[in-house]
Short mmCIF file of C-alpha atoms in Angstrom, two decimals:
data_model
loop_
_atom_site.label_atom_id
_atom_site.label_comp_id
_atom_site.label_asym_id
_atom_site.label_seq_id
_atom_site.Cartn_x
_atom_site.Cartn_y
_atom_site.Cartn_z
CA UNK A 20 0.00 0.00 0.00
CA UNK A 21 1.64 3.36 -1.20
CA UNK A 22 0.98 6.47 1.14
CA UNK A 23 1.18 10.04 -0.21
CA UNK A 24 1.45 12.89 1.93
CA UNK A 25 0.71 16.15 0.41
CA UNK A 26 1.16 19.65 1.62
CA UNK A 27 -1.65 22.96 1.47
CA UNK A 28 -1.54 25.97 3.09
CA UNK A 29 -5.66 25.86 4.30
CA UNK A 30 -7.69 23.73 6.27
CA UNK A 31 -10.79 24.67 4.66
CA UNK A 32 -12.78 25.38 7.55
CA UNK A 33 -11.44 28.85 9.07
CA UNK A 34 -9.33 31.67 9.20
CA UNK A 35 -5.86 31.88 10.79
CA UNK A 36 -5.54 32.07 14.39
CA UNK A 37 -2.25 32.56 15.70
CA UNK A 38 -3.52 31.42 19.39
CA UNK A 39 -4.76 28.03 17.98
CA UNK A 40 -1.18 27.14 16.58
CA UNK A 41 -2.39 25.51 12.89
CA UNK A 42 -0.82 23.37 10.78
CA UNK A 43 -1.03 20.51 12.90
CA UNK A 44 0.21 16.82 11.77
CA UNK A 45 -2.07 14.42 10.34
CA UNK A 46 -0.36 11.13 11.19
CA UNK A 47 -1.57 7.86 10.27
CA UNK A 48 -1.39 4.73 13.03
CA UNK A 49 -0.31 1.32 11.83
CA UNK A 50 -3.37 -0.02 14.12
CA UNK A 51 -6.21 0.79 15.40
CA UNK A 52 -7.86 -2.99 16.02
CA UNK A 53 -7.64 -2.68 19.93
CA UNK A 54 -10.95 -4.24 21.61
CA UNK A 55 -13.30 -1.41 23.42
CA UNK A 56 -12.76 0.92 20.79
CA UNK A 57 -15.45 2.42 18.17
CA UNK A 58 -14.44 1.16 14.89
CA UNK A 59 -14.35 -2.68 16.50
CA UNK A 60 -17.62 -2.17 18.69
CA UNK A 61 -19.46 -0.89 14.98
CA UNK A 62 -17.65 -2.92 12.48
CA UNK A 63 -17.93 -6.38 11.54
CA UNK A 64 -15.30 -8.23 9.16
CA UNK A 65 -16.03 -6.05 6.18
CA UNK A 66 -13.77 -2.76 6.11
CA UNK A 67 -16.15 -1.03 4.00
CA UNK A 68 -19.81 -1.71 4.27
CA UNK A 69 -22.19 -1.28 1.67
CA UNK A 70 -24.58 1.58 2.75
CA UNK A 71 -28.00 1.26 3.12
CA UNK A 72 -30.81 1.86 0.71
CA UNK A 73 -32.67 5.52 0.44
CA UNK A 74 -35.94 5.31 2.49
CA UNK A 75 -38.33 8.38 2.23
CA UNK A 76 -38.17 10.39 5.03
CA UNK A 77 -41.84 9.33 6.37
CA UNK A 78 -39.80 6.09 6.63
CA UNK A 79 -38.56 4.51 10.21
CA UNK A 80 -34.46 5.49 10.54
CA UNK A 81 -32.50 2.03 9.39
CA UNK A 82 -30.02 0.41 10.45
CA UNK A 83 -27.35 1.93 8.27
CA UNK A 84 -26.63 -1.85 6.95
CA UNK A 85 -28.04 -5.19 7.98
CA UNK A 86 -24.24 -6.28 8.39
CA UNK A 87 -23.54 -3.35 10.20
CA UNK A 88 -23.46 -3.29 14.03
CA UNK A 89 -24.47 0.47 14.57
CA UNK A 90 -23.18 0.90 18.49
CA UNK A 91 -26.17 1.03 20.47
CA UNK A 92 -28.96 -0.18 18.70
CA UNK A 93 -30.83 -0.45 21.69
CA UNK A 94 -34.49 1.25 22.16
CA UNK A 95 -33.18 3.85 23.83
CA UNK A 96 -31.21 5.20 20.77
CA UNK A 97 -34.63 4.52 18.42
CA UNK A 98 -36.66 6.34 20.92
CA UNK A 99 -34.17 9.48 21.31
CA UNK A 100 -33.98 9.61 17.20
CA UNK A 101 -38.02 9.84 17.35
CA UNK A 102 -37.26 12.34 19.95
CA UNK A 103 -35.78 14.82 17.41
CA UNK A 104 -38.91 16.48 16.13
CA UNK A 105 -37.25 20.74 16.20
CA UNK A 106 -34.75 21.32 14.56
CA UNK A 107 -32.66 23.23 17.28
CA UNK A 108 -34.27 22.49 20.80
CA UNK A 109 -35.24 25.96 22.19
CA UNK A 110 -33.77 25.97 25.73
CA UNK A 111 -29.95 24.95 23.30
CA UNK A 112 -30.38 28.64 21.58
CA UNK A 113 -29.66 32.24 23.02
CA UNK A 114 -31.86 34.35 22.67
CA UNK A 115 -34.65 31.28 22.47
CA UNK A 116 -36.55 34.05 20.43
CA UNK A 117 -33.82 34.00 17.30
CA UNK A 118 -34.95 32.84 13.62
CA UNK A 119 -32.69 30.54 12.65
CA UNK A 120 -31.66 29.73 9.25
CA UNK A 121 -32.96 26.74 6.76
CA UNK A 122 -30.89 23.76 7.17
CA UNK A 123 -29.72 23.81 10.65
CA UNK A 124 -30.00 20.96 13.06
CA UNK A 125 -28.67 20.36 16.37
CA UNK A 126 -29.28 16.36 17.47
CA UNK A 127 -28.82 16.64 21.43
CA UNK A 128 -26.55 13.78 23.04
CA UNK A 129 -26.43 12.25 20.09
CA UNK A 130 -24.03 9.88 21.11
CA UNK A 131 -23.40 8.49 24.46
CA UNK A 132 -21.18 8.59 27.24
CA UNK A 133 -19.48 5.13 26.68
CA UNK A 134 -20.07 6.00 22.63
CA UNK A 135 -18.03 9.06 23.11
CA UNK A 136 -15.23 7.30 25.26
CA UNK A 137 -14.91 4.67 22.71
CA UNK A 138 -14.57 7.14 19.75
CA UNK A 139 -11.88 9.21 21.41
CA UNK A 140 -9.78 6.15 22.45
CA UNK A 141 -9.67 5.50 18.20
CA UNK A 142 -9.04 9.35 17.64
CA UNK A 143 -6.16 8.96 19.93
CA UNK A 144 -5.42 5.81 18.95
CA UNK A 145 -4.74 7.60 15.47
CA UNK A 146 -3.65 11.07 15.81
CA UNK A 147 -0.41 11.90 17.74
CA UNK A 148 -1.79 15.06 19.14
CA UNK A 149 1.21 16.57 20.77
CA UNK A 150 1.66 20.80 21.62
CA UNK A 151 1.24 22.87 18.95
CA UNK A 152 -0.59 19.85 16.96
CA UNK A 153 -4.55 19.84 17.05
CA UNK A 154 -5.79 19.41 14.16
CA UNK A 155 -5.73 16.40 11.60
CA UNK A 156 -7.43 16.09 8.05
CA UNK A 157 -8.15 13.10 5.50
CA UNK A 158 -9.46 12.92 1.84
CA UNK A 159 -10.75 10.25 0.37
CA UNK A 160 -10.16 6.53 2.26
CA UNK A 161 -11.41 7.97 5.54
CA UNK A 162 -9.87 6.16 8.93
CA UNK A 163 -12.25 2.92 9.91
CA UNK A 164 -14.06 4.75 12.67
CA UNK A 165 -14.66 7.41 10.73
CA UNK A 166 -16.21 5.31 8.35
CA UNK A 167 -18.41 3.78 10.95
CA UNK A 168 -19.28 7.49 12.52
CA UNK A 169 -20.31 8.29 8.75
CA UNK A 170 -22.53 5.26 8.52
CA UNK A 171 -24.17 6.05 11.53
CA UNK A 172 -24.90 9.60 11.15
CA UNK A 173 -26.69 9.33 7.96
CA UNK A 174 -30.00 7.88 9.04
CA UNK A 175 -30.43 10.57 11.53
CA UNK A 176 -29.30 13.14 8.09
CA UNK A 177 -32.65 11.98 6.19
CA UNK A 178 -35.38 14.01 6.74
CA UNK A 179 -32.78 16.81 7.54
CA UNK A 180 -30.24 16.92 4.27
CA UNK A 181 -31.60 17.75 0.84
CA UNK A 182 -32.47 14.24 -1.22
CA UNK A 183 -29.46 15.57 -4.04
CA UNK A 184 -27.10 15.49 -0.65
CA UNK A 185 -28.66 12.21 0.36
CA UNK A 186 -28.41 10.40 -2.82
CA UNK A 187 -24.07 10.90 -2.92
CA UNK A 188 -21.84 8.26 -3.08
CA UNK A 189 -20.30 8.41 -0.51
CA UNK A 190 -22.17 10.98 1.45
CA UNK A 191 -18.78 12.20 3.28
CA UNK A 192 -15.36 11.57 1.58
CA UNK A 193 -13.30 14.65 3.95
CA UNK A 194 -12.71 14.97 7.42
CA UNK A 195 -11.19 16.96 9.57
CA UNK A 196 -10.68 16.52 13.80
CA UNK A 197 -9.41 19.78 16.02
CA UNK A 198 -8.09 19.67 19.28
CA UNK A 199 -9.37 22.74 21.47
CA UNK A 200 -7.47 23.54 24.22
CA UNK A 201 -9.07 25.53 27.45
CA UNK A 202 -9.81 28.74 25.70
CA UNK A 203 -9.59 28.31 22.49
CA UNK A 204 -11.94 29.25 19.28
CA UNK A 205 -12.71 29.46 15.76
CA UNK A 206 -13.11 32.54 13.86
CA UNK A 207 -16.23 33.25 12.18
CA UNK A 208 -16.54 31.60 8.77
CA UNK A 209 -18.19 29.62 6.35
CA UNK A 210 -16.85 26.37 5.23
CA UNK A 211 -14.93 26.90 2.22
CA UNK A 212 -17.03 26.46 -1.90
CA UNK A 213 -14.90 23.10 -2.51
CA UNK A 214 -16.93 21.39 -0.27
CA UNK A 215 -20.55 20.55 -0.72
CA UNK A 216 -23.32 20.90 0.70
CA UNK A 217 -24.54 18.81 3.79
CA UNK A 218 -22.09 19.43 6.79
CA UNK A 219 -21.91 16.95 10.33
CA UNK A 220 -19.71 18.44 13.29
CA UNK A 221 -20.10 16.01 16.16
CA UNK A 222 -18.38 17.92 19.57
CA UNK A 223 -16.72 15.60 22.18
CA UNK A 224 -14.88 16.18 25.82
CA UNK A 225 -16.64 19.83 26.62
CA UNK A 226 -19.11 22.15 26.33
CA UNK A 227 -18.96 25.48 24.10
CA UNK A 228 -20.96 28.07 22.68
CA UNK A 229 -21.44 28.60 19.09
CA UNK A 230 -21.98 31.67 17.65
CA UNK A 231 -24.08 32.13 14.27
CA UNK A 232 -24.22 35.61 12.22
CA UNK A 233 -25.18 36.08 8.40
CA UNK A 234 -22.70 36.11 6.02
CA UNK A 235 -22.47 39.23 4.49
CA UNK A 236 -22.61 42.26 5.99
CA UNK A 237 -25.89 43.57 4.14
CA UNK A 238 -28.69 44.25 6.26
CA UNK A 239 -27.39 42.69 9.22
CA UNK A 240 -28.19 43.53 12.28
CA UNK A 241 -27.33 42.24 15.79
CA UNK A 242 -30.86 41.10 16.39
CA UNK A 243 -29.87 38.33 13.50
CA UNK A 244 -26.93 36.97 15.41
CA UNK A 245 -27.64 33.69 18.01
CA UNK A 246 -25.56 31.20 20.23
CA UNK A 247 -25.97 27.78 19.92
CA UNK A 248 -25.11 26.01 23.17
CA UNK A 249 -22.96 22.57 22.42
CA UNK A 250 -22.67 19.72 24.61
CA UNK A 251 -20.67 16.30 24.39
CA UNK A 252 -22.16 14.31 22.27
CA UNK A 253 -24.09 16.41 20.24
CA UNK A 254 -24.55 16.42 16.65
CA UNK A 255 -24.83 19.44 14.36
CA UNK A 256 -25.87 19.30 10.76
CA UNK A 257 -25.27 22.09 8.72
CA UNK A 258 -27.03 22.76 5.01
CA UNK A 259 -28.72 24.84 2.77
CA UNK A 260 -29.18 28.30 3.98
CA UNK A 261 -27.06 27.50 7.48
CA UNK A 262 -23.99 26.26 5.22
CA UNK A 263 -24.00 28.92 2.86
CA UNK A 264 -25.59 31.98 3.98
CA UNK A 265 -24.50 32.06 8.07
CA UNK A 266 -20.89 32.41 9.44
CA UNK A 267 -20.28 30.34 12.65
CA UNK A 268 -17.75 30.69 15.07
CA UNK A 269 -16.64 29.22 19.11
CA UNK A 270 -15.70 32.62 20.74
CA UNK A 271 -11.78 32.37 22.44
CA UNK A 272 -12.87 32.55 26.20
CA UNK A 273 -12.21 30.48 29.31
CA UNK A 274 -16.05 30.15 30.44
CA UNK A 275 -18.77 30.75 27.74
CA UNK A 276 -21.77 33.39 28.92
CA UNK A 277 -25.19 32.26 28.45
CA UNK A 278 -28.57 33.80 28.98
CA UNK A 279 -25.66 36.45 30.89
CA UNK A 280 -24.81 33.95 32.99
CA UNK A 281 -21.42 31.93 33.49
CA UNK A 282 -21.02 28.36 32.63
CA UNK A 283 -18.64 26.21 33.86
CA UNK A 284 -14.84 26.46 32.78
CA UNK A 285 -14.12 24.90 29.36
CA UNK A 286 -12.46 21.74 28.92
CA UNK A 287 -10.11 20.57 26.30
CA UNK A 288 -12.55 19.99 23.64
CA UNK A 289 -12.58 17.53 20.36
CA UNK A 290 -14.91 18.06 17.39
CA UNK A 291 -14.87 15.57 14.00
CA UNK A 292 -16.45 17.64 10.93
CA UNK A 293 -17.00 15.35 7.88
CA UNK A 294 -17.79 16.95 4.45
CA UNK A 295 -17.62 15.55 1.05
CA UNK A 296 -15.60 17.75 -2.01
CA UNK A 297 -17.35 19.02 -5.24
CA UNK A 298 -16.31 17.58 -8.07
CA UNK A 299 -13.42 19.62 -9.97
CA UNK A 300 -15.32 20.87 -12.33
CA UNK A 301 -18.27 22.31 -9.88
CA UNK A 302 -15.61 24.42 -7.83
CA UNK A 303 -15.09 27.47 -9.75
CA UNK A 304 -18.86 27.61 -10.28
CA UNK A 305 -19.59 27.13 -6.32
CA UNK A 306 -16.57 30.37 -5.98
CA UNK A 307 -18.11 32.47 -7.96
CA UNK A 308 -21.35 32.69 -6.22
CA UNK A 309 -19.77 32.70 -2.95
CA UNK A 310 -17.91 36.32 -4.43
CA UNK A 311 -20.79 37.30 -6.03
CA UNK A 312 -22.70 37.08 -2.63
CA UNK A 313 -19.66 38.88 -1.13
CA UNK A 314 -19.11 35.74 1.23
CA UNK A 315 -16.35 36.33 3.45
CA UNK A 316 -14.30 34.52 6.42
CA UNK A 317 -13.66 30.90 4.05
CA UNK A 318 -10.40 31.29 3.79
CA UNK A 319 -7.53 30.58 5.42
CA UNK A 320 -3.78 30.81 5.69
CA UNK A 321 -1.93 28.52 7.87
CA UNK A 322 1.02 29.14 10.39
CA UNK A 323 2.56 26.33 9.04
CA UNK A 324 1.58 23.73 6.61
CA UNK A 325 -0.55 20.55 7.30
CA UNK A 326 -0.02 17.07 6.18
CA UNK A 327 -2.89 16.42 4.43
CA UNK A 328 -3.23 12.24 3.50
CA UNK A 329 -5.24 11.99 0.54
#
């Protein structure tokens, strides 16, 4: 098996930050097969699992594949996927009063405690985050676990992702993990026009606030701007109007405000983003509208350069 390594100077998902230290090492593991870990809890002996066949969305959420052991296919994940009927729960947005945009979704505890302990263990497992290194990205052949996060996410995407986003093969194909430290952020962007439409961010370790603004600077106002309040576990899908039209951002603070009170002191926090690319040929189209709508805050110039496995 050959290996290439290639270098860019963006990580396609936000602005420099000198306090965040980019252009972290993506480093691949020999192994991952360790028992108690997410990839060998979800997987069976096929590496990559047919996916499952488009159901309307009046349909019951499938197993992603009858060979597929989604982790935790017990009633209690059913019943919390029936659950999901807003598409943000009120009391997880400040001000509750905000209109938010088309295409937003915010899954609550989507994955469990012993879910989440298992994933990070494989993370680890594969990414030798060491100071200034948080952040890892992968094109194409996405890790095992990732593979298996994918597969799971995407019954709880119908209903919620356009049908043209549903109906890709494969639905992600890029992904990209960062390492927050206490105090860290993100500065206000939108992802950048290579990638499509139909955006998962699942957030891991601690809680943060993120914030959510419209993307140009025509007619907005601060009225438009919200917080949406992420917890471990949680699962935000981003499309349509929320992927193209709204900058979002994690303010760089020690203890998030909400509803002007304090929350707890931040953690170090995790979050796994998984995207798919445009076809070449659909890029400079998918550019030119974003400068036509005088988009802003997509790009981004590392510190240093990543090592991008593709």
């Amino acid at each position: 098996m050959l290996i290439v390594f290639f270098f860019q100077a963006e990580d396609g998902i936000r602005d420099a930050q000198e306090s965040r230290g980019l252009g972290d090492v993506y480093k691949r593991q020999v192994s991952t097969q360790s028992t108690g870990t997410f990839a060998s809890l979800s997987m069976n002996a096929s590496e990559s699992p047919a996916r499952h066949p488009r159901v309307p969305e009046t349909s019951p959420r499938p197993n992603p594949n009858p060979n597929l052991h989604v982790p935790d296919t017990s009633p209690r994940r059913h019943k919390r996927a029936r659950r999901y009927t807003d598409s943000v729960p009120r009391d997880r947005v400040c001000p509750e009063s905000a209109v938010l945009p088309c295409g937003l979704v915010l899954l609550p505890e989507w994955l469990l405690a012993d879910e989440q302990a298992m994933l990070l263990k494989d993370v680890m497992l594969q990414y030798n985050f060491k100071p200034p290194m948080n952040q890892a990205m992968c094109f194409g052949d996405l890790p095992r676990w990732a593979r298996t996060l994918a597969e799971c996410i995407e019954p709880f995407a119908l209903g919620h992702f356009p049908e043209a986003v549903m109906a890709r093969e494969p639905l992600f194909d890029q992904m990209i993990v960062n390492l927050y430290h206490r105090g860290q952020g993100i500065k206000s962007h939108v992802d950048l026009p290579k990638f499509a439409d139909g955006i998962a961010v699942l957030s891991l370790s601690s809680s943060c606030v993120m914030e959510f603004k419209p993307a140009t600077e025509h007619n907005r106002t601060d009225s438009q701007e919200f917080g949406i309040l992420l917890q471990p576990g949680d699962l935000l899908l981003l499309s349509q109007e929320s992927r193209y039209h709204w900058e979002h951002a994690i303010p760089e603070v020690l203890q998030d405000t909400w509803n002007k009170q304090l929350r707890p002191p931040r953690a170090e926090r995790l979050s796994v983003t998984l995207r798919a690319l445009l076809p070449i040929e659909a890029r400079a189209a998918a550019e030119a509208k974003f400068c036509e709508r005088g988009i802003s805050g997509y790009t981004s110039t590392l510190n240093q350069d990543p090592i991008v496995d593709e």
